[in-house]
């Protein structure tokens, strides 16, 4: 291969990446090993509110999203680079207007020629733009919305079944099919995600964070928090305080 042919390679790579700008409903990004943006398509840039790629290069999710959401994205990146694959995970998150919306996310690690992991890449799709997937997910929309609005209270599974006009067994089957977790697990995750947000964005005592997130027993809250996020509530609070001091 001539030197002239070799010089074409970067341009060819750029052309392939630019193909992702032709997918109007897909966010696509590439990050380095430190979760800093190396590339992002037009839809991603619009989502985070920047005008061009240059404004996003070298930035992390902390530059674009609320701290509790950014922390989850970067935690995901680390898990992916440790070998955990994320494939078509259905999740609730905020859209451009701050409204809660359904998304479908997949992430993978990036390897160099020696097989070393050098970063990660991923795609996220708005489910409301995907009619087939959305119609499936809408089967549990009512109980999910009920949980989002009432997670601080003592929610009974029968309540959710009644809201969905299903039997308890049918409700649990649908949650497992579309969210890959039981209703109880989804309730717990919703409470814990709210608790993490309070830990990052407020100075409330951890016991009060637990209470405002629907947990009565502090020890149970700490145990469940550790199981989901692989760290204690106090560690999240201390890390956030350290970051604020550096800023």
PDB file of C-alpha atoms in Angstrom:
ATOM      1  CA  UNK A   1       0.000   0.000   0.000  1.00  0.00           C
ATOM      2  CA  UNK A   2       1.385   3.405  -1.020  1.00  0.00           C
ATOM      3  CA  UNK A   3       1.852   6.306   1.400  1.00  0.00           C
ATOM      4  CA  UNK A   4      -0.863   8.153  -0.521  1.00  0.00           C
ATOM      5  CA  UNK A   5      -3.321   5.317   0.102  1.00  0.00           C
ATOM      6  CA  UNK A   6      -2.375   5.176   3.785  1.00  0.00           C
ATOM      7  CA  UNK A   7      -3.091   8.894   4.191  1.00  0.00           C
ATOM      8  CA  UNK A   8      -6.703   8.244   3.225  1.00  0.00           C
ATOM      9  CA  UNK A   9      -7.367   6.122   6.322  1.00  0.00           C
ATOM     10  CA  UNK A  10      -8.295   8.915   8.783  1.00  0.00           C
ATOM     11  CA  UNK A  11     -10.690  10.403   6.228  1.00  0.00           C
ATOM     12  CA  UNK A  12     -12.311   7.036   5.679  1.00  0.00           C
ATOM     13  CA  UNK A  13     -12.753   6.643   9.436  1.00  0.00           C
ATOM     14  CA  UNK A  14     -14.320  10.068   9.680  1.00  0.00           C
ATOM     15  CA  UNK A  15     -16.682   9.242   6.839  1.00  0.00           C
ATOM     16  CA  UNK A  16     -17.828   6.096   8.622  1.00  0.00           C
ATOM     17  CA  UNK A  17     -18.405   7.994  11.850  1.00  0.00           C
ATOM     18  CA  UNK A  18     -20.361  10.653  10.010  1.00  0.00           C
ATOM     19  CA  UNK A  19     -22.784   7.947   8.896  1.00  0.00           C
ATOM     20  CA  UNK A  20     -24.207   8.111  12.435  1.00  0.00           C
ATOM     21  CA  UNK A  21     -25.433  11.630  11.638  1.00  0.00           C
ATOM     22  CA  UNK A  22     -27.858  10.017   9.204  1.00  0.00           C
ATOM     23  CA  UNK A  23     -29.674   8.282  12.083  1.00  0.00           C
ATOM     24  CA  UNK A  24     -32.070  10.983  13.340  1.00  0.00           C
ATOM     25  CA  UNK A  25     -33.271   9.152  16.449  1.00  0.00           C
ATOM     26  CA  UNK A  26     -29.974   7.677  17.680  1.00  0.00           C
ATOM     27  CA  UNK A  27     -27.415   9.189  20.046  1.00  0.00           C
ATOM     28  CA  UNK A  28     -23.924   7.830  19.308  1.00  0.00           C
ATOM     29  CA  UNK A  29     -20.696   8.600  21.168  1.00  0.00           C
ATOM     30  CA  UNK A  30     -17.118   7.427  21.665  1.00  0.00           C
ATOM     31  CA  UNK A  31     -15.259   8.030  24.939  1.00  0.00           C
ATOM     32  CA  UNK A  32     -11.674   7.475  26.007  1.00  0.00           C
ATOM     33  CA  UNK A  33     -10.635   5.466  29.046  1.00  0.00           C
ATOM     34  CA  UNK A  34     -11.337   8.503  31.264  1.00  0.00           C
ATOM     35  CA  UNK A  35     -14.911   8.827  29.917  1.00  0.00           C
ATOM     36  CA  UNK A  36     -13.997  11.958  27.956  1.00  0.00           C
ATOM     37  CA  UNK A  37     -15.803  12.501  24.652  1.00  0.00           C
ATOM     38  CA  UNK A  38     -13.728  11.656  21.559  1.00  0.00           C
ATOM     39  CA  UNK A  39     -16.596  11.690  19.083  1.00  0.00           C
ATOM     40  CA  UNK A  40     -20.364  12.247  19.121  1.00  0.00           C
ATOM     41  CA  UNK A  41     -22.987  12.440  16.406  1.00  0.00           C
ATOM     42  CA  UNK A  42     -25.283  15.381  15.753  1.00  0.00           C
ATOM     43  CA  UNK A  43     -28.202  14.012  17.790  1.00  0.00           C
ATOM     44  CA  UNK A  44     -25.954  13.527  20.831  1.00  0.00           C
ATOM     45  CA  UNK A  45     -24.603  17.073  20.506  1.00  0.00           C
ATOM     46  CA  UNK A  46     -28.155  18.430  20.316  1.00  0.00           C
ATOM     47  CA  UNK A  47     -29.109  16.381  23.372  1.00  0.00           C
ATOM     48  CA  UNK A  48     -26.313  17.868  25.490  1.00  0.00           C
ATOM     49  CA  UNK A  49     -26.842  21.381  24.148  1.00  0.00           C
ATOM     50  CA  UNK A  50     -23.669  22.164  22.208  1.00  0.00           C
ATOM     51  CA  UNK A  51     -23.406  23.475  18.642  1.00  0.00           C
ATOM     52  CA  UNK A  52     -20.504  21.412  17.340  1.00  0.00           C
ATOM     53  CA  UNK A  53     -18.216  18.505  18.161  1.00  0.00           C
ATOM     54  CA  UNK A  54     -15.319  20.762  19.180  1.00  0.00           C
ATOM     55  CA  UNK A  55     -17.383  22.032  22.126  1.00  0.00           C
ATOM     56  CA  UNK A  56     -17.851  18.457  23.385  1.00  0.00           C
ATOM     57  CA  UNK A  57     -14.358  17.029  22.857  1.00  0.00           C
ATOM     58  CA  UNK A  58     -12.581  16.231  26.108  1.00  0.00           C
ATOM     59  CA  UNK A  59     -15.722  16.831  28.159  1.00  0.00           C
ATOM     60  CA  UNK A  60     -17.368  14.244  30.411  1.00  0.00           C
ATOM     61  CA  UNK A  61     -20.983  13.627  31.369  1.00  0.00           C
ATOM     62  CA  UNK A  62     -20.471  15.888  34.389  1.00  0.00           C
ATOM     63  CA  UNK A  63     -20.235  18.812  31.944  1.00  0.00           C
ATOM     64  CA  UNK A  64     -23.664  18.067  30.458  1.00  0.00           C
ATOM     65  CA  UNK A  65     -25.892  16.278  32.947  1.00  0.00           C
ATOM     66  CA  UNK A  66     -26.999  16.605  36.581  1.00  0.00           C
ATOM     67  CA  UNK A  67     -24.368  15.042  38.890  1.00  0.00           C
ATOM     68  CA  UNK A  68     -26.448  11.992  39.879  1.00  0.00           C
ATOM     69  CA  UNK A  69     -27.135  11.125  36.223  1.00  0.00           C
ATOM     70  CA  UNK A  70     -23.558  11.801  35.109  1.00  0.00           C
ATOM     71  CA  UNK A  71     -22.265   9.555  37.875  1.00  0.00           C
ATOM     72  CA  UNK A  72     -24.410   6.665  36.636  1.00  0.00           C
ATOM     73  CA  UNK A  73     -23.232   7.125  33.021  1.00  0.00           C
ATOM     74  CA  UNK A  74     -19.583   7.111  34.053  1.00  0.00           C
ATOM     75  CA  UNK A  75     -20.136   4.137  36.356  1.00  0.00           C
ATOM     76  CA  UNK A  76     -21.599   2.337  33.336  1.00  0.00           C
ATOM     77  CA  UNK A  77     -18.511   3.239  31.290  1.00  0.00           C
ATOM     78  CA  UNK A  78     -16.243   1.688  33.911  1.00  0.00           C
ATOM     79  CA  UNK A  79     -18.321  -1.482  34.047  1.00  0.00           C
ATOM     80  CA  UNK A  80     -18.202  -1.800  30.269  1.00  0.00           C
ATOM     81  CA  UNK A  81     -14.437  -1.330  30.235  1.00  0.00           C
ATOM     82  CA  UNK A  82     -14.235  -4.030  32.920  1.00  0.00           C
ATOM     83  CA  UNK A  83     -16.002  -6.447  30.585  1.00  0.00           C
ATOM     84  CA  UNK A  84     -19.721  -5.996  31.300  1.00  0.00           C
ATOM     85  CA  UNK A  85     -21.754  -5.553  28.097  1.00  0.00           C
ATOM     86  CA  UNK A  86     -24.888  -3.408  28.060  1.00  0.00           C
ATOM     87  CA  UNK A  87     -27.333  -4.457  25.339  1.00  0.00           C
ATOM     88  CA  UNK A  88     -30.728  -2.879  24.631  1.00  0.00           C
ATOM     89  CA  UNK A  89     -31.253  -1.871  28.232  1.00  0.00           C
ATOM     90  CA  UNK A  90     -34.636  -0.192  28.649  1.00  0.00           C
ATOM     91  CA  UNK A  91     -34.293   2.808  30.954  1.00  0.00           C
ATOM     92  CA  UNK A  92     -36.092   5.957  32.022  1.00  0.00           C
ATOM     93  CA  UNK A  93     -34.203   9.218  31.751  1.00  0.00           C
ATOM     94  CA  UNK A  94     -34.674  12.875  30.898  1.00  0.00           C
ATOM     95  CA  UNK A  95     -35.176  14.068  27.330  1.00  0.00           C
ATOM     96  CA  UNK A  96     -34.023  17.453  25.957  1.00  0.00           C
ATOM     97  CA  UNK A  97     -36.908  19.313  27.630  1.00  0.00           C
ATOM     98  CA  UNK A  98     -36.294  17.680  31.005  1.00  0.00           C
ATOM     99  CA  UNK A  99     -39.261  15.340  30.661  1.00  0.00           C
ATOM    100  CA  UNK A 100     -39.020  11.709  31.683  1.00  0.00           C
ATOM    101  CA  UNK A 101     -38.818   9.489  28.610  1.00  0.00           C
ATOM    102  CA  UNK A 102     -38.019   5.904  27.640  1.00  0.00           C
ATOM    103  CA  UNK A 103     -34.638   5.086  26.117  1.00  0.00           C
ATOM    104  CA  UNK A 104     -32.919   1.940  24.831  1.00  0.00           C
ATOM    105  CA  UNK A 105     -29.157   1.871  25.450  1.00  0.00           C
ATOM    106  CA  UNK A 106     -26.245  -0.353  24.387  1.00  0.00           C
ATOM    107  CA  UNK A 107     -22.543   0.102  25.257  1.00  0.00           C
ATOM    108  CA  UNK A 108     -19.337  -1.698  24.297  1.00  0.00           C
ATOM    109  CA  UNK A 109     -15.590  -1.408  25.070  1.00  0.00           C
ATOM    110  CA  UNK A 110     -13.039  -0.292  22.458  1.00  0.00           C
ATOM    111  CA  UNK A 111      -9.861  -2.359  21.960  1.00  0.00           C
ATOM    112  CA  UNK A 112      -6.571  -1.387  20.344  1.00  0.00           C
ATOM    113  CA  UNK A 113      -4.512  -3.703  18.110  1.00  0.00           C
ATOM    114  CA  UNK A 114      -2.888  -5.298  21.175  1.00  0.00           C
ATOM    115  CA  UNK A 115      -6.256  -6.099  22.724  1.00  0.00           C
ATOM    116  CA  UNK A 116      -6.071  -3.405  25.392  1.00  0.00           C
ATOM    117  CA  UNK A 117      -9.250  -1.514  26.259  1.00  0.00           C
ATOM    118  CA  UNK A 118      -8.836   2.142  25.306  1.00  0.00           C
ATOM    119  CA  UNK A 119     -12.343   3.455  25.851  1.00  0.00           C
ATOM    120  CA  UNK A 120     -15.985   2.751  25.147  1.00  0.00           C
ATOM    121  CA  UNK A 121     -18.750   3.598  22.701  1.00  0.00           C
ATOM    122  CA  UNK A 122     -22.498   3.449  22.838  1.00  0.00           C
ATOM    123  CA  UNK A 123     -25.856   4.249  21.296  1.00  0.00           C
ATOM    124  CA  UNK A 124     -29.129   5.348  22.838  1.00  0.00           C
ATOM    125  CA  UNK A 125     -32.490   5.437  21.065  1.00  0.00           C
ATOM    126  CA  UNK A 126     -35.645   7.308  22.021  1.00  0.00           C
ATOM    127  CA  UNK A 127     -38.291   4.621  22.319  1.00  0.00           C
ATOM    128  CA  UNK A 128     -41.093   7.010  21.454  1.00  0.00           C
ATOM    129  CA  UNK A 129     -39.530   7.141  17.978  1.00  0.00           C
ATOM    130  CA  UNK A 130     -39.598   3.338  17.786  1.00  0.00           C
ATOM    131  CA  UNK A 131     -43.281   2.404  17.604  1.00  0.00           C
ATOM    132  CA  UNK A 132     -42.835  -1.357  17.955  1.00  0.00           C
ATOM    133  CA  UNK A 133     -40.661  -1.205  21.065  1.00  0.00           C
ATOM    134  CA  UNK A 134     -42.731   1.598  22.548  1.00  0.00           C
ATOM    135  CA  UNK A 135     -45.978  -0.299  22.098  1.00  0.00           C
ATOM    136  CA  UNK A 136     -44.421  -3.166  24.041  1.00  0.00           C
ATOM    137  CA  UNK A 137     -43.168  -0.884  26.797  1.00  0.00           C
ATOM    138  CA  UNK A 138     -46.513   0.897  27.067  1.00  0.00           C
ATOM    139  CA  UNK A 139     -47.875  -2.358  28.448  1.00  0.00           C
ATOM    140  CA  UNK A 140     -46.286  -1.351  31.768  1.00  0.00           C
ATOM    141  CA  UNK A 141     -46.465   2.424  31.405  1.00  0.00           C
ATOM    142  CA  UNK A 142     -49.269   2.885  33.950  1.00  0.00           C
ATOM    143  CA  UNK A 143     -47.629   0.973  36.832  1.00  0.00           C
ATOM    144  CA  UNK A 144     -44.233   2.535  36.064  1.00  0.00           C
ATOM    145  CA  UNK A 145     -45.733   6.033  36.204  1.00  0.00           C
ATOM    146  CA  UNK A 146     -47.506   5.104  39.440  1.00  0.00           C
ATOM    147  CA  UNK A 147     -44.178   4.054  40.950  1.00  0.00           C
ATOM    148  CA  UNK A 148     -42.465   7.249  39.777  1.00  0.00           C
ATOM    149  CA  UNK A 149     -45.176   9.349  41.428  1.00  0.00           C
ATOM    150  CA  UNK A 150     -45.566   7.330  44.632  1.00  0.00           C
ATOM    151  CA  UNK A 151     -42.206   5.679  45.358  1.00  0.00           C
ATOM    152  CA  UNK A 152     -41.922   7.436  48.734  1.00  0.00           C
ATOM    153  CA  UNK A 153     -45.005   5.606  50.010  1.00  0.00           C
ATOM    154  CA  UNK A 154     -45.539   1.925  50.770  1.00  0.00           C
ATOM    155  CA  UNK A 155     -46.518   0.570  47.340  1.00  0.00           C
ATOM    156  CA  UNK A 156     -48.213  -2.805  47.230  1.00  0.00           C
ATOM    157  CA  UNK A 157     -47.798  -5.034  44.188  1.00  0.00           C
ATOM    158  CA  UNK A 158     -51.558  -5.516  44.091  1.00  0.00           C
ATOM    159  CA  UNK A 159     -51.919  -1.734  43.690  1.00  0.00           C
ATOM    160  CA  UNK A 160     -49.716  -1.865  40.611  1.00  0.00           C
ATOM    161  CA  UNK A 161     -51.644  -4.797  39.224  1.00  0.00           C
ATOM    162  CA  UNK A 162     -54.900  -2.893  39.689  1.00  0.00           C
ATOM    163  CA  UNK A 163     -53.468   0.186  37.950  1.00  0.00           C
ATOM    164  CA  UNK A 164     -52.369  -1.979  35.021  1.00  0.00           C
ATOM    165  CA  UNK A 165     -55.637  -3.978  34.988  1.00  0.00           C
ATOM    166  CA  UNK A 166     -53.630  -7.179  35.269  1.00  0.00           C
ATOM    167  CA  UNK A 167     -53.219 -10.026  37.700  1.00  0.00           C
ATOM    168  CA  UNK A 168     -50.139  -9.886  39.922  1.00  0.00           C
ATOM    169  CA  UNK A 169     -48.510 -12.773  38.029  1.00  0.00           C
ATOM    170  CA  UNK A 170     -49.172 -11.128  34.645  1.00  0.00           C
ATOM    171  CA  UNK A 171     -47.768  -7.830  35.929  1.00  0.00           C
ATOM    172  CA  UNK A 172     -44.593  -9.497  37.143  1.00  0.00           C
ATOM    173  CA  UNK A 173     -44.146 -11.307  33.812  1.00  0.00           C
ATOM    174  CA  UNK A 174     -44.394  -8.022  31.917  1.00  0.00           C
ATOM    175  CA  UNK A 175     -41.903  -6.279  34.184  1.00  0.00           C
ATOM    176  CA  UNK A 176     -39.447  -9.145  33.729  1.00  0.00           C
ATOM    177  CA  UNK A 177     -39.947  -9.109  29.963  1.00  0.00           C
ATOM    178  CA  UNK A 178     -39.608  -5.378  29.334  1.00  0.00           C
ATOM    179  CA  UNK A 179     -37.489  -4.110  32.247  1.00  0.00           C
ATOM    180  CA  UNK A 180     -35.672  -7.324  33.159  1.00  0.00           C
ATOM    181  CA  UNK A 181     -36.594  -6.854  36.815  1.00  0.00           C
ATOM    182  CA  UNK A 182     -39.543  -7.484  39.120  1.00  0.00           C
ATOM    183  CA  UNK A 183     -41.902  -4.682  40.235  1.00  0.00           C
ATOM    184  CA  UNK A 184     -40.282  -4.758  43.692  1.00  0.00           C
ATOM    185  CA  UNK A 185     -36.823  -4.402  42.161  1.00  0.00           C
ATOM    186  CA  UNK A 186     -38.005  -1.481  40.031  1.00  0.00           C
ATOM    187  CA  UNK A 187     -39.532   0.245  43.077  1.00  0.00           C
ATOM    188  CA  UNK A 188     -36.282  -0.247  44.965  1.00  0.00           C
ATOM    189  CA  UNK A 189     -34.184   1.070  42.090  1.00  0.00           C
ATOM    190  CA  UNK A 190     -36.400   4.146  41.698  1.00  0.00           C
ATOM    191  CA  UNK A 191     -36.024   4.920  45.408  1.00  0.00           C
ATOM    192  CA  UNK A 192     -32.274   4.406  45.348  1.00  0.00           C
ATOM    193  CA  UNK A 193     -31.788   6.581  42.272  1.00  0.00           C
ATOM    194  CA  UNK A 194     -33.732   9.335  44.022  1.00  0.00           C
ATOM    195  CA  UNK A 195     -31.559   8.871  47.115  1.00  0.00           C
ATOM    196  CA  UNK A 196     -28.386   9.159  45.060  1.00  0.00           C
ATOM    197  CA  UNK A 197     -29.633  12.415  43.562  1.00  0.00           C
ATOM    198  CA  UNK A 198     -30.303  13.810  47.042  1.00  0.00           C
ATOM    199  CA  UNK A 199     -26.871  12.722  48.247  1.00  0.00           C
ATOM    200  CA  UNK A 200     -25.207  14.574  45.377  1.00  0.00           C
ATOM    201  CA  UNK A 201     -27.430  17.640  45.101  1.00  0.00           C
ATOM    202  CA  UNK A 202     -28.319  18.372  48.745  1.00  0.00           C
ATOM    203  CA  UNK A 203     -26.697  18.441  52.177  1.00  0.00           C
ATOM    204  CA  UNK A 204     -29.517  16.500  53.850  1.00  0.00           C
ATOM    205  CA  UNK A 205     -28.367  14.015  56.524  1.00  0.00           C
ATOM    206  CA  UNK A 206     -28.124  10.518  55.105  1.00  0.00           C
ATOM    207  CA  UNK A 207     -30.893   9.311  57.427  1.00  0.00           C
ATOM    208  CA  UNK A 208     -33.180  12.017  56.002  1.00  0.00           C
ATOM    209  CA  UNK A 209     -32.171  11.071  52.447  1.00  0.00           C
ATOM    210  CA  UNK A 210     -33.227   7.509  53.198  1.00  0.00           C
ATOM    211  CA  UNK A 211     -36.554   8.622  54.655  1.00  0.00           C
ATOM    212  CA  UNK A 212     -37.340  10.979  51.769  1.00  0.00           C
ATOM    213  CA  UNK A 213     -36.595   8.155  49.351  1.00  0.00           C
ATOM    214  CA  UNK A 214     -39.072   5.747  50.904  1.00  0.00           C
ATOM    215  CA  UNK A 215     -36.799   3.790  53.251  1.00  0.00           C
ATOM    216  CA  UNK A 216     -37.779   3.431  56.903  1.00  0.00           C
ATOM    217  CA  UNK A 217     -34.747   1.468  58.108  1.00  0.00           C
ATOM    218  CA  UNK A 218     -31.382   3.175  57.620  1.00  0.00           C
ATOM    219  CA  UNK A 219     -29.421  -0.091  57.683  1.00  0.00           C
ATOM    220  CA  UNK A 220     -31.630  -1.633  54.983  1.00  0.00           C
ATOM    221  CA  UNK A 221     -31.214   1.522  52.874  1.00  0.00           C
ATOM    222  CA  UNK A 222     -27.416   1.372  53.153  1.00  0.00           C
ATOM    223  CA  UNK A 223     -27.352  -2.316  52.269  1.00  0.00           C
ATOM    224  CA  UNK A 224     -29.568  -1.871  49.195  1.00  0.00           C
ATOM    225  CA  UNK A 225     -27.642   1.213  48.085  1.00  0.00           C
ATOM    226  CA  UNK A 226     -24.404  -0.732  48.234  1.00  0.00           C
ATOM    227  CA  UNK A 227     -25.876  -3.621  46.247  1.00  0.00           C
ATOM    228  CA  UNK A 228     -27.049  -1.358  43.419  1.00  0.00           C
ATOM    229  CA  UNK A 229     -24.235   1.206  43.209  1.00  0.00           C
ATOM    230  CA  UNK A 230     -21.331  -0.770  44.707  1.00  0.00           C
ATOM    231  CA  UNK A 231     -20.602   1.958  47.272  1.00  0.00           C
ATOM    232  CA  UNK A 232     -22.053   3.260  50.503  1.00  0.00           C
ATOM    233  CA  UNK A 233     -24.228   6.422  50.663  1.00  0.00           C
ATOM    234  CA  UNK A 234     -21.507   8.068  52.774  1.00  0.00           C
ATOM    235  CA  UNK A 235     -18.948   7.407  50.017  1.00  0.00           C
ATOM    236  CA  UNK A 236     -21.134   9.141  47.432  1.00  0.00           C
ATOM    237  CA  UNK A 237     -21.588  12.123  49.730  1.00  0.00           C
ATOM    238  CA  UNK A 238     -17.852  12.333  50.525  1.00  0.00           C
ATOM    239  CA  UNK A 239     -16.840  12.032  46.861  1.00  0.00           C
ATOM    240  CA  UNK A 240     -19.213  14.809  45.870  1.00  0.00           C
ATOM    241  CA  UNK A 241     -17.948  17.088  48.644  1.00  0.00           C
ATOM    242  CA  UNK A 242     -14.362  16.465  47.557  1.00  0.00           C
ATOM    243  CA  UNK A 243     -15.223  17.339  43.959  1.00  0.00           C
ATOM    244  CA  UNK A 244     -16.926  20.567  45.056  1.00  0.00           C
ATOM    245  CA  UNK A 245     -13.884  21.561  47.101  1.00  0.00           C
ATOM    246  CA  UNK A 246     -11.624  21.065  44.070  1.00  0.00           C
ATOM    247  CA  UNK A 247     -13.916  23.190  41.943  1.00  0.00           C
TER     248      UNK A 247
END
